[in-house]
Amino acid sequence: MSSVKYPYSLNYSLATFLVMLVLMLLLFSKVAASNSTASWIIYGVFVLVFLLISALLLVKRILPAIQGKTALELNNICLIDYLRNITVDWKDVKSIEFIRGRSSSLILLNLKWESDYGTGIAIPLRFVKGKDEDICNQAQVYLEQFGSGMIL
């Protein structure tokens, strides 16, 4: 079975940026109406935080999505989460669960033993392009085919 690669989601990344921008514009309208020096100073702090988060979002999510880079990869050896730079071998996975959340879904990898991340690794699918359930189903197919039932 060949590897399956899921790219970054450009839509969710842009939506995140637009929501932050709208909130900053709403805050600006309130600050402009207040005519208070203290509120302009506080707004300046929020602008700095907004710029830092926007730069991080641009570098970590939007540019990789535009370039078509892979966010999640399933191959015959392991699952690779490029969002958080985590690689999990199929032989280390006991089971896979699909957890539907309010804003995004997760794939929960239940491990056979405790790792640096604990006994379960949650992989958010918010920034991964594709249908969440299809991605989870594909991961379960890979686990069934390449995971070993042997616990060392």
PDB file of C-alpha atoms in Angstrom:
ATOM      1  CA  MET A   1       0.000   0.000   0.000  1.00  0.00           C
ATOM      2  CA  SER A   2       1.427   3.383  -0.948  1.00  0.00           C
ATOM      3  CA  SER A   3       1.559   6.278   1.452  1.00  0.00           C
ATOM      4  CA  VAL A   4      -1.348   8.713   1.752  1.00  0.00           C
ATOM      5  CA  LYS A   5      -0.538  12.375   2.218  1.00  0.00           C
ATOM      6  CA  TYR A   6      -3.007  14.987   3.431  1.00  0.00           C
ATOM      7  CA  PRO A   7      -2.068  18.644   2.759  1.00  0.00           C
ATOM      8  CA  TYR A   8      -2.569  21.668   4.991  1.00  0.00           C
ATOM      9  CA  SER A   9      -6.026  23.273   4.880  1.00  0.00           C
ATOM     10  CA  LEU A  10      -5.850  26.783   3.428  1.00  0.00           C
ATOM     11  CA  ASN A  11      -9.527  27.513   4.144  1.00  0.00           C
ATOM     12  CA  TYR A  12      -9.288  27.018   7.901  1.00  0.00           C
ATOM     13  CA  SER A  13      -6.035  28.978   8.115  1.00  0.00           C
ATOM     14  CA  LEU A  14      -7.516  31.956   6.269  1.00  0.00           C
ATOM     15  CA  ALA A  15     -10.721  31.784   8.315  1.00  0.00           C
ATOM     16  CA  THR A  16      -8.661  31.900  11.519  1.00  0.00           C
ATOM     17  CA  PHE A  17      -6.816  34.990  10.293  1.00  0.00           C
ATOM     18  CA  LEU A  18     -10.049  36.715   9.205  1.00  0.00           C
ATOM     19  CA  VAL A  19     -11.731  36.121  12.573  1.00  0.00           C
ATOM     20  CA  MET A  20      -8.716  37.618  14.366  1.00  0.00           C
ATOM     21  CA  LEU A  21      -8.750  40.616  11.986  1.00  0.00           C
ATOM     22  CA  VAL A  22     -12.467  41.265  12.553  1.00  0.00           C
ATOM     23  CA  LEU A  23     -11.970  41.137  16.322  1.00  0.00           C
ATOM     24  CA  MET A  24      -9.071  43.594  16.069  1.00  0.00           C
ATOM     25  CA  LEU A  25     -11.208  45.975  13.972  1.00  0.00           C
ATOM     26  CA  LEU A  26     -14.027  45.790  16.532  1.00  0.00           C
ATOM     27  CA  LEU A  27     -11.566  46.579  19.298  1.00  0.00           C
ATOM     28  CA  PHE A  28     -10.184  49.466  17.233  1.00  0.00           C
ATOM     29  CA  SER A  29     -13.656  50.974  16.832  1.00  0.00           C
ATOM     30  CA  LYS A  30     -14.180  50.910  20.608  1.00  0.00           C
ATOM     31  CA  VAL A  31     -10.745  52.375  21.325  1.00  0.00           C
ATOM     32  CA  ALA A  32     -11.171  55.149  18.736  1.00  0.00           C
ATOM     33  CA  ALA A  33     -14.504  56.130  20.301  1.00  0.00           C
ATOM     34  CA  SER A  34     -13.096  56.228  23.853  1.00  0.00           C
ATOM     35  CA  ASN A  35     -10.490  59.023  23.377  1.00  0.00           C
ATOM     36  CA  SER A  36      -8.478  57.570  26.270  1.00  0.00           C
ATOM     37  CA  THR A  37      -4.691  57.319  26.287  1.00  0.00           C
ATOM     38  CA  ALA A  38      -4.765  54.192  28.436  1.00  0.00           C
ATOM     39  CA  SER A  39      -7.045  52.411  25.981  1.00  0.00           C
ATOM     40  CA  TRP A  40      -4.656  53.261  23.104  1.00  0.00           C
ATOM     41  CA  ILE A  41      -1.750  51.796  25.077  1.00  0.00           C
ATOM     42  CA  ILE A  42      -3.705  48.612  25.768  1.00  0.00           C
ATOM     43  CA  TYR A  43      -4.744  48.482  22.114  1.00  0.00           C
ATOM     44  CA  GLY A  44      -1.058  48.808  21.130  1.00  0.00           C
ATOM     45  CA  VAL A  45      -0.264  45.706  23.189  1.00  0.00           C
ATOM     46  CA  PHE A  46      -3.095  43.826  21.469  1.00  0.00           C
ATOM     47  CA  VAL A  47      -1.785  44.952  18.060  1.00  0.00           C
ATOM     48  CA  LEU A  48       1.665  43.556  18.889  1.00  0.00           C
ATOM     49  CA  VAL A  49       0.172  40.238  19.998  1.00  0.00           C
ATOM     50  CA  PHE A  50      -2.015  40.183  16.856  1.00  0.00           C
ATOM     51  CA  LEU A  51       1.012  40.806  14.627  1.00  0.00           C
ATOM     52  CA  LEU A  52       3.045  38.058  16.319  1.00  0.00           C
ATOM     53  CA  ILE A  53       0.214  35.516  16.080  1.00  0.00           C
ATOM     54  CA  SER A  54      -0.470  36.530  12.470  1.00  0.00           C
ATOM     55  CA  ALA A  55       3.192  36.052  11.549  1.00  0.00           C
ATOM     56  CA  LEU A  56       3.212  32.653  13.241  1.00  0.00           C
ATOM     57  CA  LEU A  57      -0.018  31.666  11.460  1.00  0.00           C
ATOM     58  CA  LEU A  58       1.416  32.825   8.143  1.00  0.00           C
ATOM     59  CA  VAL A  59       4.674  30.898   8.519  1.00  0.00           C
ATOM     60  CA  LYS A  60       3.300  27.734  10.153  1.00  0.00           C
ATOM     61  CA  ARG A  61      -0.075  27.290   8.415  1.00  0.00           C
ATOM     62  CA  ILE A  62      -0.843  29.607   5.476  1.00  0.00           C
ATOM     63  CA  LEU A  63       2.446  29.380   3.526  1.00  0.00           C
ATOM     64  CA  PRO A  64       2.643  25.561   3.811  1.00  0.00           C
ATOM     65  CA  ALA A  65      -0.990  25.377   2.639  1.00  0.00           C
ATOM     66  CA  ILE A  66      -0.261  27.595  -0.381  1.00  0.00           C
ATOM     67  CA  GLN A  67       2.832  25.517  -1.190  1.00  0.00           C
ATOM     68  CA  GLY A  68       0.781  22.307  -0.951  1.00  0.00           C
ATOM     69  CA  LYS A  69       2.948  20.793   1.789  1.00  0.00           C
ATOM     70  CA  THR A  70       1.888  17.678   3.635  1.00  0.00           C
ATOM     71  CA  ALA A  71       0.297  18.084   7.079  1.00  0.00           C
ATOM     72  CA  LEU A  72      -0.373  14.392   7.820  1.00  0.00           C
ATOM     73  CA  GLU A  73       1.130  11.295   6.222  1.00  0.00           C
ATOM     74  CA  LEU A  74       0.159   7.658   6.561  1.00  0.00           C
ATOM     75  CA  ASN A  75       2.634   5.081   5.261  1.00  0.00           C
ATOM     76  CA  ASN A  76       3.358   1.400   5.804  1.00  0.00           C
ATOM     77  CA  ILE A  77       5.717   2.112   8.722  1.00  0.00           C
ATOM     78  CA  CYS A  78       4.233   5.040  10.623  1.00  0.00           C
ATOM     79  CA  LEU A  79       1.894   8.001  10.915  1.00  0.00           C
ATOM     80  CA  ILE A  80       3.659  11.371  10.588  1.00  0.00           C
ATOM     81  CA  ASP A  81       2.044  14.523  11.971  1.00  0.00           C
ATOM     82  CA  TYR A  82       3.953  17.419  10.377  1.00  0.00           C
ATOM     83  CA  LEU A  83       1.865  19.985  12.273  1.00  0.00           C
ATOM     84  CA  ARG A  84       3.524  19.063  15.554  1.00  0.00           C
ATOM     85  CA  ASN A  85       6.451  17.038  14.191  1.00  0.00           C
ATOM     86  CA  ILE A  86       5.365  13.715  15.704  1.00  0.00           C
ATOM     87  CA  THR A  87       6.043  10.291  14.207  1.00  0.00           C
ATOM     88  CA  VAL A  88       4.306   7.192  15.581  1.00  0.00           C
ATOM     89  CA  ASP A  89       5.099   3.682  14.346  1.00  0.00           C
ATOM     90  CA  TRP A  90       2.061   1.513  13.645  1.00  0.00           C
ATOM     91  CA  LYS A  91       3.542  -1.255  15.801  1.00  0.00           C
ATOM     92  CA  ASP A  92       3.277   1.091  18.815  1.00  0.00           C
ATOM     93  CA  VAL A  93      -0.433   1.871  18.319  1.00  0.00           C
ATOM     94  CA  LYS A  94      -3.029  -0.219  20.168  1.00  0.00           C
ATOM     95  CA  SER A  95      -6.135   1.477  18.729  1.00  0.00           C
ATOM     96  CA  ILE A  96      -7.369   4.598  16.963  1.00  0.00           C
ATOM     97  CA  GLU A  97     -10.400   6.628  18.035  1.00  0.00           C
ATOM     98  CA  PHE A  98     -12.229   9.421  16.254  1.00  0.00           C
ATOM     99  CA  ILE A  99     -13.274  12.271  18.539  1.00  0.00           C
ATOM    100  CA  ARG A 100     -15.627  14.863  17.116  1.00  0.00           C
ATOM    101  CA  GLY A 101     -15.281  18.285  18.726  1.00  0.00           C
ATOM    102  CA  ARG A 102     -17.234  21.524  18.419  1.00  0.00           C
ATOM    103  CA  SER A 103     -14.727  23.278  16.184  1.00  0.00           C
ATOM    104  CA  SER A 104     -12.651  20.372  14.893  1.00  0.00           C
ATOM    105  CA  SER A 105     -12.151  16.653  15.218  1.00  0.00           C
ATOM    106  CA  LEU A 106      -9.256  14.658  16.627  1.00  0.00           C
ATOM    107  CA  ILE A 107      -7.663  11.331  15.932  1.00  0.00           C
ATOM    108  CA  LEU A 108      -6.647   9.740  19.220  1.00  0.00           C
ATOM    109  CA  LEU A 109      -3.853   7.187  18.965  1.00  0.00           C
ATOM    110  CA  ASN A 110      -3.926   4.872  21.981  1.00  0.00           C
ATOM    111  CA  LEU A 111      -0.405   3.559  22.459  1.00  0.00           C
ATOM    112  CA  LYS A 112       0.680   0.167  23.780  1.00  0.00           C
ATOM    113  CA  TRP A 113       2.924   1.822  26.349  1.00  0.00           C
ATOM    114  CA  GLU A 114       3.572   5.270  27.770  1.00  0.00           C
ATOM    115  CA  SER A 115       5.670   7.556  25.596  1.00  0.00           C
ATOM    116  CA  ASP A 116       6.937  11.104  26.053  1.00  0.00           C
ATOM    117  CA  TYR A 117       3.419  12.218  25.062  1.00  0.00           C
ATOM    118  CA  GLY A 118       1.605   9.821  27.419  1.00  0.00           C
ATOM    119  CA  THR A 119      -0.430   6.754  26.507  1.00  0.00           C
ATOM    120  CA  GLY A 120      -2.573   8.651  24.019  1.00  0.00           C
ATOM    121  CA  ILE A 121      -1.621  11.084  21.275  1.00  0.00           C
ATOM    122  CA  ALA A 122      -4.350  13.412  20.010  1.00  0.00           C
ATOM    123  CA  ILE A 123      -3.874  14.655  16.462  1.00  0.00           C
ATOM    124  CA  PRO A 124      -6.084  17.663  15.667  1.00  0.00           C
ATOM    125  CA  LEU A 125      -7.469  17.648  12.140  1.00  0.00           C
ATOM    126  CA  ARG A 126      -8.337  21.357  12.078  1.00  0.00           C
ATOM    127  CA  PHE A 127      -5.476  22.326   9.760  1.00  0.00           C
ATOM    128  CA  VAL A 128      -5.554  19.107   7.694  1.00  0.00           C
ATOM    129  CA  LYS A 129      -7.384  19.221   4.359  1.00  0.00           C
ATOM    130  CA  GLY A 130      -9.908  16.434   3.894  1.00  0.00           C
ATOM    131  CA  LYS A 131     -12.957  14.953   5.561  1.00  0.00           C
ATOM    132  CA  ASP A 132     -12.134  14.153   9.170  1.00  0.00           C
ATOM    133  CA  GLU A 133     -13.933  10.793   9.284  1.00  0.00           C
ATOM    134  CA  ASP A 134     -12.312   9.678   6.023  1.00  0.00           C
ATOM    135  CA  ILE A 135      -8.863  10.511   7.398  1.00  0.00           C
ATOM    136  CA  CYS A 136      -9.577   8.528  10.579  1.00  0.00           C
ATOM    137  CA  ASN A 137     -10.960   5.577   8.620  1.00  0.00           C
ATOM    138  CA  GLN A 138      -7.863   5.548   6.427  1.00  0.00           C
ATOM    139  CA  ALA A 139      -5.641   5.591   9.538  1.00  0.00           C
ATOM    140  CA  GLN A 140      -7.587   2.613  10.937  1.00  0.00           C
ATOM    141  CA  VAL A 141      -7.069   0.723   7.669  1.00  0.00           C
ATOM    142  CA  TYR A 142      -3.317   1.361   7.913  1.00  0.00           C
ATOM    143  CA  LEU A 143      -3.299   0.223  11.556  1.00  0.00           C
ATOM    144  CA  GLU A 144      -5.112  -3.000  10.697  1.00  0.00           C
ATOM    145  CA  GLN A 145      -2.735  -3.711   7.847  1.00  0.00           C
ATOM    146  CA  PHE A 146       0.614  -2.599   9.278  1.00  0.00           C
ATOM    147  CA  GLY A 147       0.174  -2.641  13.071  1.00  0.00           C
ATOM    148  CA  SER A 148       1.393  -5.743  14.792  1.00  0.00           C
ATOM    149  CA  GLY A 149      -0.553  -7.365  17.606  1.00  0.00           C
ATOM    150  CA  MET A 150       2.690  -8.146  19.417  1.00  0.00           C
ATOM    151  CA  ILE A 151       3.515  -6.195  22.558  1.00  0.00           C
ATOM    152  CA  LEU A 152       7.213  -6.177  23.400  1.00  0.00           C
TER     153      LEU A 152
END
